[in-house]
XYZ file of C-alpha atoms in Angstrom:
723
model
C 1.038 76.166 55.029
C -1.585 78.903 54.553
C -0.462 80.530 57.796
C 3.200 80.572 56.747
C 2.254 81.854 53.298
C 0.228 84.706 54.816
C 3.102 85.559 57.157
C 5.575 85.594 54.257
C 3.243 87.746 52.153
C 2.915 90.144 55.054
C 6.720 90.394 55.383
C 7.154 90.876 51.644
C 4.675 93.736 51.518
C 5.929 95.380 54.707
C 9.635 95.097 53.788
C 9.176 96.669 50.386
C 7.388 99.707 51.808
C 9.455 100.278 54.929
C 11.300 103.570 55.147
C 11.556 104.732 58.748
C 13.104 102.934 61.716
C 9.723 102.588 63.312
C 8.222 100.937 60.293
C 11.207 98.609 59.912
C 10.103 96.387 62.776
C 8.744 93.178 61.283
C 5.465 91.682 62.339
C 5.601 89.846 65.619
C 4.056 86.863 63.878
C 6.952 86.495 61.462
C 8.635 83.187 62.171
C 12.170 84.603 62.497
C 11.153 86.857 65.357
C 12.142 85.623 68.796
C 11.400 88.599 71.013
C 8.776 91.066 69.837
C 9.955 94.608 70.232
C 13.619 93.729 70.592
C 14.535 95.893 67.605
C 12.765 99.036 68.673
C 15.426 100.324 71.012
C 19.187 100.015 71.017
C 20.362 98.098 74.061
C 23.225 98.918 76.381
C 25.329 97.262 79.030
C 24.637 99.587 81.952
C 23.524 96.827 84.287
C 26.283 94.272 83.994
C 25.821 90.668 85.120
C 27.408 89.554 88.362
C 29.794 87.390 86.335
C 29.426 84.478 88.682
C 28.861 80.884 87.621
C 25.147 81.382 87.231
C 22.854 80.975 84.292
C 22.620 84.425 82.731
C 19.711 85.508 80.592
C 20.118 88.708 78.606
C 16.770 90.413 78.127
C 15.590 93.806 76.968
C 13.038 95.667 79.062
C 10.130 97.194 77.198
C 10.747 100.861 76.777
C 14.229 100.625 78.249
C 17.718 100.157 76.973
C 19.522 98.074 79.552
C 20.543 94.476 79.834
C 19.472 92.754 83.023
C 20.862 89.520 84.365
C 18.563 86.907 85.757
C 18.988 83.391 86.967
C 16.925 80.985 84.942
C 16.171 77.311 85.351
C 18.627 74.882 83.855
C 18.173 73.472 80.400
C 15.447 75.594 78.877
C 13.463 73.980 76.138
C 14.065 74.773 72.528
C 10.861 76.752 72.284
C 12.166 79.073 74.985
C 15.484 79.388 73.213
C 13.766 80.647 70.108
C 10.400 81.924 71.140
C 8.069 82.329 68.248
C 10.120 80.283 65.809
C 9.007 77.285 63.858
C 8.901 74.075 65.927
C 12.274 72.343 66.193
C 13.232 68.921 67.516
C 12.661 68.808 71.290
C 15.493 68.098 73.678
C 15.727 64.548 75.024
C 13.832 63.826 78.208
C 15.944 64.391 81.265
C 18.541 66.425 79.397
C 19.813 69.076 81.796
C 22.583 71.607 81.732
C 24.373 70.977 84.981
C 26.943 73.720 84.580
C 26.371 77.428 84.112
C 28.904 79.632 82.363
C 29.600 83.278 83.107
C 29.904 84.892 79.715
C 31.831 87.997 78.775
C 31.066 90.870 76.451
C 33.455 91.602 73.605
C 33.406 94.694 71.414
C 35.651 95.763 68.561
C 36.034 99.243 67.160
C 37.594 100.340 63.847
C 39.272 96.944 63.537
C 41.504 96.720 60.475
C 43.701 93.752 59.572
C 46.361 93.818 56.876
C 48.171 90.745 55.567
C 50.837 91.285 52.965
C 50.110 89.432 49.742
C 46.731 88.161 50.911
C 44.723 90.238 48.443
C 45.494 91.052 44.837
C 44.745 94.766 44.959
C 45.006 95.594 48.665
C 46.633 94.186 51.795
C 43.580 95.101 53.883
C 41.643 91.931 54.634
C 39.312 93.490 57.212
C 38.482 97.181 56.921
C 37.285 99.308 59.874
C 34.992 96.663 61.311
C 32.777 97.437 64.318
C 30.686 95.044 66.353
C 30.029 93.383 69.664
C 28.884 90.114 71.205
C 27.016 89.684 74.480
C 26.771 86.823 76.979
C 24.128 84.261 76.184
C 23.927 85.156 72.497
C 25.152 83.817 69.170
C 26.877 86.319 66.895
C 27.581 85.084 63.382
C 30.085 86.529 60.911
C 28.716 85.814 57.447
C 29.978 86.511 53.962
C 31.158 84.910 50.726
C 34.531 83.227 50.323
C 37.554 85.486 50.889
C 35.426 88.163 52.524
C 37.531 88.286 55.717
C 35.300 86.177 57.979
C 37.990 83.894 59.389
C 40.507 86.737 59.589
C 38.114 88.833 61.686
C 37.417 85.852 63.945
C 41.146 85.194 64.394
C 41.770 88.872 65.064
C 39.217 88.835 67.880
C 40.710 85.673 69.355
C 44.341 86.750 68.925
C 45.291 84.106 66.378
C 46.550 86.176 63.488
C 49.676 84.967 61.659
C 52.987 86.759 62.100
C 52.580 88.451 58.727
C 49.357 90.157 59.831
C 49.053 93.601 61.387
C 45.995 94.608 63.343
C 44.814 98.151 63.990
C 41.896 99.248 66.110
C 40.643 98.321 69.542
C 39.147 95.199 71.080
C 37.476 95.314 74.481
C 36.595 92.396 76.731
C 34.140 93.379 79.484
C 34.882 96.997 78.655
C 38.622 96.670 79.203
C 41.566 96.518 76.834
C 43.102 93.365 78.116
C 44.415 89.970 77.252
C 42.142 86.970 77.286
C 44.090 84.697 79.649
C 44.434 80.967 79.293
C 41.156 79.153 79.825
C 38.950 82.235 79.505
C 38.120 81.537 75.872
C 38.075 78.654 73.428
C 38.763 78.477 69.720
C 37.596 75.722 67.361
C 39.286 75.732 63.976
C 37.599 74.807 60.716
C 39.461 71.530 60.498
C 40.566 69.915 63.734
C 42.388 66.647 64.266
C 40.731 64.073 66.482
C 42.189 60.790 67.734
C 40.189 58.075 66.040
C 41.359 55.229 68.309
C 39.870 56.835 71.437
C 36.251 56.964 72.468
C 34.567 60.334 72.854
C 34.744 60.132 76.643
C 38.410 59.076 76.603
C 39.336 61.820 74.155
C 37.667 64.509 76.257
C 39.079 63.075 79.477
C 42.659 63.201 78.198
C 41.980 66.736 76.942
C 40.803 67.665 80.433
C 43.956 66.172 81.945
C 46.047 68.332 79.620
C 44.065 71.514 80.245
C 42.727 71.528 83.781
C 44.678 71.498 87.023
C 42.969 69.912 89.983
C 41.624 66.554 91.069
C 40.645 63.727 88.757
C 37.076 63.556 90.050
C 36.533 67.209 89.122
C 37.845 66.570 85.615
C 35.503 63.628 85.132
C 32.592 65.850 86.115
C 33.668 68.537 83.648
C 33.962 65.952 80.873
C 30.434 64.687 81.513
C 29.163 68.267 81.431
C 30.859 68.844 78.065
C 29.326 65.641 76.703
C 25.851 66.729 77.849
C 26.295 70.268 76.516
C 27.060 68.998 73.003
C 24.423 66.217 73.087
C 27.030 63.460 72.774
C 25.644 61.134 75.428
C 24.704 58.438 72.908
C 28.225 58.457 71.453
C 30.292 58.814 74.636
C 31.613 55.227 74.535
C 31.952 55.005 70.775
C 35.317 55.174 69.017
C 35.731 58.434 67.138
C 37.329 56.884 64.085
C 35.914 53.393 64.291
C 37.815 50.119 64.569
C 37.967 47.121 62.238
C 34.382 46.673 61.097
C 32.922 49.312 63.437
C 31.958 52.640 61.935
C 33.218 55.819 63.553
C 31.417 59.071 64.181
C 29.894 61.040 61.349
C 31.088 64.524 60.441
C 28.441 66.289 62.534
C 29.285 64.286 65.643
C 33.014 64.793 65.080
C 32.431 68.533 64.843
C 30.603 68.507 68.153
C 33.435 66.526 69.742
C 35.931 69.180 68.643
C 33.735 71.859 70.239
C 33.302 69.787 73.402
C 37.096 69.670 73.773
C 37.114 73.445 74.208
C 34.131 73.337 76.576
C 36.223 71.341 79.030
C 37.731 74.657 80.179
C 34.261 76.215 80.510
C 35.312 79.303 78.531
C 33.569 82.655 78.825
C 33.846 83.231 75.071
C 33.847 80.543 72.392
C 35.093 81.256 68.861
C 34.183 78.723 66.157
C 35.384 78.880 62.576
C 32.714 77.391 60.295
C 30.781 75.141 62.722
C 28.695 73.867 59.774
C 31.719 72.997 57.633
C 30.969 69.885 55.529
C 27.699 69.179 57.350
C 24.425 68.224 55.727
C 21.244 70.145 56.484
C 20.096 67.855 59.296
C 23.495 67.814 61.001
C 23.769 71.580 60.572
C 20.404 72.162 62.250
C 21.296 69.814 65.105
C 24.631 71.603 65.516
C 23.026 75.041 65.714
C 20.311 73.857 68.117
C 23.068 72.447 70.333
C 25.014 75.723 70.166
C 21.843 77.634 70.971
C 21.397 75.468 74.028
C 25.027 76.176 74.957
C 24.494 79.930 74.544
C 21.520 79.747 76.906
C 23.943 78.837 79.710
C 25.546 82.281 79.400
C 28.487 81.555 77.095
C 29.311 84.159 74.450
C 29.399 82.504 71.028
C 31.035 84.052 67.965
C 31.411 82.023 64.804
C 31.737 82.318 61.055
C 29.411 80.801 58.523
C 29.209 80.772 54.757
C 25.495 80.131 54.331
C 22.700 78.414 56.189
C 19.198 77.098 55.816
C 16.150 79.115 56.812
C 15.732 77.191 60.083
C 19.367 77.717 61.051
C 19.215 81.408 60.170
C 16.302 81.825 62.568
C 18.510 80.753 65.497
C 21.070 83.549 65.114
C 20.931 86.556 67.424
C 23.181 88.978 65.557
C 24.836 88.962 62.187
C 27.956 90.688 60.889
C 27.823 90.688 57.095
C 31.147 91.092 55.293
C 32.123 91.463 51.660
C 35.735 91.966 50.614
C 36.566 93.053 54.157
C 33.853 95.726 54.312
C 31.053 95.558 56.854
C 27.736 95.743 55.018
C 25.621 95.234 58.123
C 25.836 94.514 61.834
C 22.787 93.995 63.985
C 19.852 91.713 64.691
C 19.117 89.062 62.070
C 15.655 90.449 61.378
C 17.059 93.931 60.938
C 19.410 92.526 58.286
C 16.429 91.364 56.264
C 14.888 94.813 56.629
C 18.206 96.427 55.685
C 18.295 94.573 52.358
C 14.679 95.531 51.731
C 15.410 99.205 52.399
C 18.384 99.058 50.016
C 16.130 97.733 47.277
C 16.904 94.021 47.562
C 13.998 92.387 49.441
C 14.320 88.696 50.120
C 12.064 86.578 47.874
C 9.408 84.526 49.605
C 10.775 81.060 48.826
C 14.484 81.871 49.244
C 16.696 81.383 52.278
C 17.864 84.719 53.737
C 21.523 83.664 53.779
C 21.305 82.561 50.137
C 19.747 85.900 49.256
C 22.476 87.841 51.097
C 25.290 85.952 49.407
C 23.628 86.229 46.014
C 23.579 89.995 46.365
C 27.183 90.464 47.551
C 29.131 87.561 46.021
C 31.021 88.810 42.976
C 31.357 85.255 41.645
C 27.748 85.498 40.485
C 28.797 88.145 37.945
C 30.729 85.469 36.070
C 27.683 83.226 35.988
C 25.510 86.053 34.702
C 28.124 86.889 32.055
C 28.197 83.272 30.923
C 24.433 82.967 30.827
C 23.318 86.434 29.767
C 22.232 85.057 26.385
C 19.897 82.691 28.168
C 16.379 83.596 29.219
C 14.694 81.865 32.121
C 11.098 80.913 31.422
C 10.149 82.154 34.884
C 11.879 85.504 34.673
C 15.380 86.833 35.141
C 18.277 84.699 36.268
C 18.670 86.738 39.439
C 16.473 88.526 41.904
C 19.110 91.275 42.046
C 18.839 93.309 38.857
C 22.258 94.956 39.060
C 25.796 93.669 39.317
C 27.187 92.797 42.726
C 29.642 95.710 42.831
C 26.721 98.157 42.657
C 24.752 96.086 45.170
C 27.677 96.097 47.619
C 28.122 99.866 47.358
C 24.400 100.424 47.791
C 24.170 98.162 50.829
C 27.243 99.736 52.434
C 25.991 103.282 51.871
C 22.513 102.386 53.154
C 23.955 100.820 56.289
C 26.219 103.771 57.128
C 23.223 106.111 57.109
C 20.864 103.711 58.906
C 19.653 103.614 62.472
C 21.396 100.238 62.869
C 24.827 101.868 62.480
C 23.878 104.522 65.037
C 22.645 101.844 67.434
C 25.900 99.946 66.991
C 28.017 102.994 67.833
C 25.863 103.705 70.875
C 26.141 100.117 72.033
C 29.925 100.029 71.636
C 30.234 103.240 73.643
C 28.127 101.803 76.447
C 30.050 98.520 76.406
C 33.427 100.266 76.621
C 32.737 103.230 78.904
C 32.378 101.055 81.972
C 34.995 98.469 82.895
C 33.655 95.110 83.937
C 35.385 92.347 85.880
C 38.639 91.145 84.373
C 38.898 87.594 83.133
C 41.151 85.413 85.213
C 43.370 82.565 84.129
C 42.176 79.155 85.247
C 45.688 77.849 85.728
C 47.726 75.451 83.648
C 48.700 71.853 84.205
C 52.315 71.193 85.177
C 54.735 70.034 82.494
C 55.488 66.734 84.225
C 51.775 65.949 84.407
C 51.355 66.744 80.726
C 54.290 64.515 79.780
C 52.766 61.664 81.789
C 49.340 62.195 80.192
C 50.753 62.305 76.655
C 52.855 59.204 77.309
C 49.926 57.205 78.622
C 47.641 58.414 75.834
C 50.222 57.521 73.165
C 50.628 54.052 74.666
C 46.866 53.571 74.509
C 46.811 54.763 70.893
C 49.633 52.384 69.952
C 47.855 49.451 71.576
C 44.800 50.088 69.375
C 46.424 51.214 66.119
C 46.851 47.713 64.674
C 47.481 49.008 61.169
C 50.480 51.202 61.981
C 51.914 49.491 65.047
C 50.979 45.819 65.446
C 51.025 45.181 61.711
C 54.387 46.921 61.587
C 55.679 44.578 64.319
C 54.528 41.578 62.290
C 56.225 42.948 59.158
C 59.526 43.372 61.033
C 59.394 39.792 62.257
C 58.513 38.492 58.781
C 61.394 40.467 57.288
C 63.805 39.115 59.891
C 62.504 35.614 59.197
C 63.007 36.021 55.445
C 66.526 37.413 55.772
C 67.423 34.808 58.380
C 66.292 31.884 56.263
C 68.063 33.232 53.163
C 71.365 33.562 55.067
C 70.972 30.527 57.340
C 73.616 27.826 57.726
C 76.624 30.049 57.019
C 78.936 28.533 59.584
C 81.969 30.309 61.077
C 84.602 29.772 58.417
C 86.617 32.424 56.635
C 84.576 31.950 53.491
C 81.398 32.950 55.320
C 82.645 36.413 56.303
C 81.511 38.229 53.158
C 78.078 36.580 53.227
C 77.659 37.322 56.947
C 78.505 40.997 56.367
C 75.935 41.051 53.570
C 73.324 39.531 55.911
C 73.905 42.230 58.559
C 73.852 44.990 55.953
C 70.587 43.721 54.448
C 68.996 43.335 57.892
C 69.919 46.846 59.026
C 69.089 48.549 55.732
C 65.790 46.824 55.021
C 64.456 47.178 58.553
C 65.360 50.861 58.392
C 63.491 51.191 55.117
C 60.509 49.384 56.614
C 60.040 52.297 59.029
C 58.180 53.923 56.155
C 55.119 52.121 57.529
C 55.195 54.487 60.500
C 54.988 57.690 58.424
C 51.158 57.972 58.546
C 51.109 57.401 62.304
C 53.841 59.973 62.916
C 52.025 62.457 60.690
C 48.903 61.997 62.791
C 50.969 62.675 65.896
C 52.308 65.895 64.359
C 48.800 67.047 63.434
C 47.505 66.295 66.926
C 50.415 68.235 68.383
C 49.712 71.169 66.058
C 46.069 71.243 67.118
C 46.886 71.063 70.824
C 49.741 73.544 70.560
C 47.470 76.088 68.876
C 45.205 75.948 71.942
C 48.123 75.915 74.408
C 47.335 72.392 75.577
C 50.808 71.112 74.799
C 54.302 72.209 73.800
C 57.133 71.026 71.589
C 59.316 69.735 74.432
C 56.365 68.105 76.211
C 55.195 66.439 73.005
C 58.669 65.087 72.212
C 59.171 63.633 75.682
C 55.738 62.024 75.703
C 56.230 60.611 72.213
C 59.706 59.321 73.084
C 58.644 57.609 76.322
C 55.655 56.016 74.588
C 57.706 54.769 71.628
C 60.438 53.121 73.731
C 58.394 49.997 74.709
C 57.175 49.549 71.132
C 60.638 49.948 69.579
C 62.164 47.655 72.187
C 59.534 45.026 71.413
C 60.371 45.278 67.707
C 64.121 45.189 68.307
C 64.135 42.177 70.612
C 61.674 40.103 68.546
C 63.367 40.831 65.213
C 66.879 40.432 66.632
C 66.137 37.037 68.152
C 64.723 35.707 64.892
C 67.622 37.013 62.797
C 70.392 36.264 65.299
C 69.731 32.570 65.697
C 68.728 31.840 62.107
C 71.940 33.352 60.733
C 73.946 31.720 63.497
C 75.877 34.637 64.994
C 78.171 34.161 68.015
C 76.443 32.103 70.663
C 77.153 34.360 73.660
C 74.539 36.157 75.747
C 76.539 39.397 76.016
C 76.918 39.492 72.230
C 73.170 38.955 71.788
C 72.336 41.748 74.237
C 74.651 44.139 72.405
C 72.984 43.206 69.112
C 69.544 43.992 70.591
C 70.766 47.242 72.162
C 72.475 48.354 68.943
C 69.387 47.621 66.840
C 67.106 49.346 69.374
C 69.222 52.522 69.302
C 69.309 52.332 65.520
C 65.491 52.213 65.405
C 65.375 55.137 67.826
C 67.503 57.211 65.445
C 65.358 56.115 62.527
C 62.165 57.218 64.319
C 63.761 60.614 64.851
C 64.392 60.853 61.117
C 60.746 59.972 60.403
C 59.598 62.696 62.808
C 61.897 65.248 61.195
C 60.711 64.418 57.682
C 57.012 64.500 58.594
C 57.514 67.793 60.438
C 58.919 69.462 57.329
C 56.795 67.819 54.636
C 53.342 67.540 56.181
C 52.039 65.453 53.320
C 52.109 61.659 53.129
C 53.275 61.463 49.518
C 56.177 63.888 49.915
C 57.136 62.523 53.325
C 57.396 58.978 51.982
C 59.271 60.116 48.880
C 61.835 62.153 50.846
C 62.241 59.459 53.507
C 62.930 56.741 50.931
C 65.398 58.996 49.109
C 67.332 59.700 52.317
C 67.379 55.990 53.205
C 68.727 55.017 49.785
C 71.499 57.615 49.992
C 72.492 56.369 53.446
C 72.472 52.757 52.277
C 74.757 53.626 49.339
C 77.276 55.299 51.641
C 77.054 52.776 54.503
C 80.341 51.112 53.450
C 79.163 47.743 52.130
C 78.521 48.376 48.448
C 81.844 50.183 48.430
C 84.300 50.386 51.298
C 83.955 53.679 53.113
C 87.581 54.700 52.609
C 87.171 54.253 48.858
C 84.083 56.455 48.516
C 84.462 59.699 46.523
C 85.546 62.460 48.880
C 83.008 65.153 48.105
C 79.396 64.433 49.030
C 79.486 60.670 49.489
C 82.273 60.347 52.041
C 81.949 63.878 53.412
C 79.347 64.342 54.784
C 76.879 61.583 53.817
C 78.861 58.585 55.091
C 79.369 60.371 58.441
C 75.720 61.291 58.958
C 74.429 57.899 57.745
C 73.495 56.079 60.953
C 73.516 52.797 59.024
C 77.319 53.021 59.021
C 77.683 53.113 62.807
C 75.114 50.382 63.400
C 76.720 48.002 60.891
C 80.219 48.776 62.191
C 79.133 48.086 65.768
C 77.433 44.804 64.863
C 80.442 43.597 62.848
C 82.878 44.581 65.614
C 80.644 42.738 68.059
C 80.824 39.649 65.850
C 84.492 39.605 64.718
C 86.719 41.430 67.217
C 88.700 38.980 69.361
C 88.044 36.186 66.888
C 90.450 34.398 64.533
C 90.225 32.233 61.443
C 92.567 29.426 60.401
C 94.310 29.783 57.051
C 95.692 26.403 56.078
C 97.365 24.163 58.653
C 99.504 26.726 60.499
C 98.496 30.318 59.907
C 95.607 32.193 61.514
C 94.265 35.707 60.932
C 92.188 37.928 63.183
C 88.602 38.877 62.494
C 89.705 42.453 61.762
C 92.065 41.164 59.070
C 89.340 38.950 57.639
C 87.154 42.038 57.168
C 89.932 44.190 55.764
C 88.758 44.037 52.153
C 85.050 43.780 53.002
C 84.241 46.461 55.572
C 86.150 49.076 57.536
C 86.130 48.376 61.270
C 88.417 49.336 64.112
C 90.695 46.905 65.929
C 89.929 48.548 69.263
C 87.897 46.285 71.537
C 85.884 49.281 72.769
C 85.056 50.616 69.324
C 81.640 48.923 69.258
C 80.649 50.929 72.334
C 81.876 54.089 70.641
C 79.614 53.333 67.691
C 76.726 52.746 70.094
C 77.458 56.115 71.722
C 77.434 57.793 68.312
C 74.027 56.246 67.601
C 72.703 57.497 70.922
C 74.003 61.017 70.260
C 72.418 60.930 66.806
C 69.086 59.946 68.375
C 69.365 62.966 70.668
C 70.410 65.193 67.756
C 67.391 64.184 65.678
C 65.083 64.954 68.627
C 66.702 68.360 68.983
C 66.192 68.945 65.257
C 62.529 67.945 65.571
C 62.161 70.274 68.552
C 63.499 73.176 66.500
C 61.202 72.285 63.618
C 58.159 72.063 65.876
C 59.057 75.237 67.702
C 59.667 77.398 64.676
C 58.702 75.766 61.374
C 55.475 74.016 62.417
C 54.570 76.784 64.845
C 54.976 79.372 62.066
C 52.266 77.587 60.104
C 49.936 77.617 63.107
C 47.759 80.444 64.376
C 49.123 80.349 67.906
C 47.342 82.694 70.328
C 49.114 85.995 70.918
C 48.619 88.534 73.649
C 47.785 91.137 71.051
C 45.366 93.049 73.247
C 48.186 93.904 75.616
C 50.423 95.092 72.820
C 48.041 97.046 70.633
C 49.824 100.335 71.187
C 53.109 98.754 70.169
C 51.651 97.284 67.013
C 49.845 100.431 66.039
C 53.032 102.443 66.309
C 54.848 100.272 63.759
């Protein structure tokens, strides 16, 4: 403790008196410092790495300004990752990094992003930002809320929304170019994982969707991703848990989402808030794991709101933003010195990130205004004795005239004056393979999702049993016609309404699709085919089990062909109903609103299905046209009644008989044509196709519009800038 106190006192005294670039170098004993002397000279990219699959170490020669590439042993220890830092948890024995990653340099110059309506006073979210990231390093974009962190990260990765306009230049390996598929990975702040799969299964199916090639190679890549993110102890554990088994915690889930992108072995990895909702221990473990990943040569760029002192010591470079303005870019230690030079030295017992945000977060002005009548017994309420607006202007002006800004400009020039090797696409999996993978994965999910699938099957059978027992023993007399029609109407309508139990499962499917589509792992047509093929066995199981229970309890016509038509009609009806559920959940991506809208649509279709009031007697506007014609209940009930009563007759007295069509004349409208039941079945089939087409359009345009789908913006910068 005395040693740390003396080191902190030394930093406090040196930072407050520093004025020249030479004197701004902190003591080599300070615990943040990883490489003594690394701040004395700006570094360049004159000697580029060979860009092969080797472990690349970026080092700075004493007295020089070039980056040299060297092959280092696999899996360096934590002490080597952060030489001179405080001791951190050691890596497990035998933990090795079996795969090396060839990183890529990325530099951005005068990058400005405007989003209409995003800010109250200005559309500029990011303003003339400059920076770079090198292979084997971690570059963090830090700032308070709404400072432009995520927007800058999405601009670099090409994931800006359609309403955004980007100006400036972005270089990858010194070249204005697109980052092709597989050359980079992006991990969003909130990602959707499949809770019914184990970590290994989840990553393996992700590899099947992303990587072309042989299965054995994909298994090897999955194991490498598991080792890279220290998930070996959780590889066979369900992500979301099952029954009484607990799933993964938030920190482990976050590492799984990062491991999914590591399957492609990207050159550059973008992560939005890797410490989002993590406690201090999980955050430290996450950053140590990312540091280990960076040591393999991967270029890491991520955003962060704030961090602990230990986590801050692991960063290589920091880009500090406030309201879209860059207040600093450079080494983490130099950022501490920058604040000291501007008149805001970091207090001894305060985390650097907390100190930075305290100085530049305008929300603190409200707290000071609320508490200005208070007086702290230990001094002022804040270590910064001026409002944040003044602090931001002071920090920005100090940075623009500092040696760090000059070093940044020099570095960007050296990174962009020489073109490096272009990044190559790693190839995409064929569409048929992806459909097969999604189908098999969905089948596996359904087999394990007892709450939304097996419980739903039981509910259908219980409902059929209840309806069948209520309407049992009807007989085949003329007096039973009305009651039999009521039984079929209740069966069709209530089973359709029971599909509400599948709304949460379908919403999960939509969210998984959105996550995979944003990373180009799937597509709307591929997702729909896979979901359709996987749902067919489940819906057929529901239709045949429920139909058998209802059919024989009610006592419908005892003919095998009639029974098979009943099953086929009900199966097609459920297929249409599933399409409606998908459409509703695609539009209203919220469980409450999806259930509310779905129930409302079902009730309107039930009212116009022709039983409560004969279809021909419905009011013309709205109810008959168009609701009764788009209500699939109508065609299912018509087909089932035609299947039951066409070519039948009922005796009226001793002599007279009437046909089944005549018996239904005042109860339900059906056709006398013997083929009309097949026409109704065809209409149901066409409606099932129509709903899938509607869902495809919604996924392609509506859901996609709400996603940050990668764009080839680097290829089209000149076009965008000319607008």
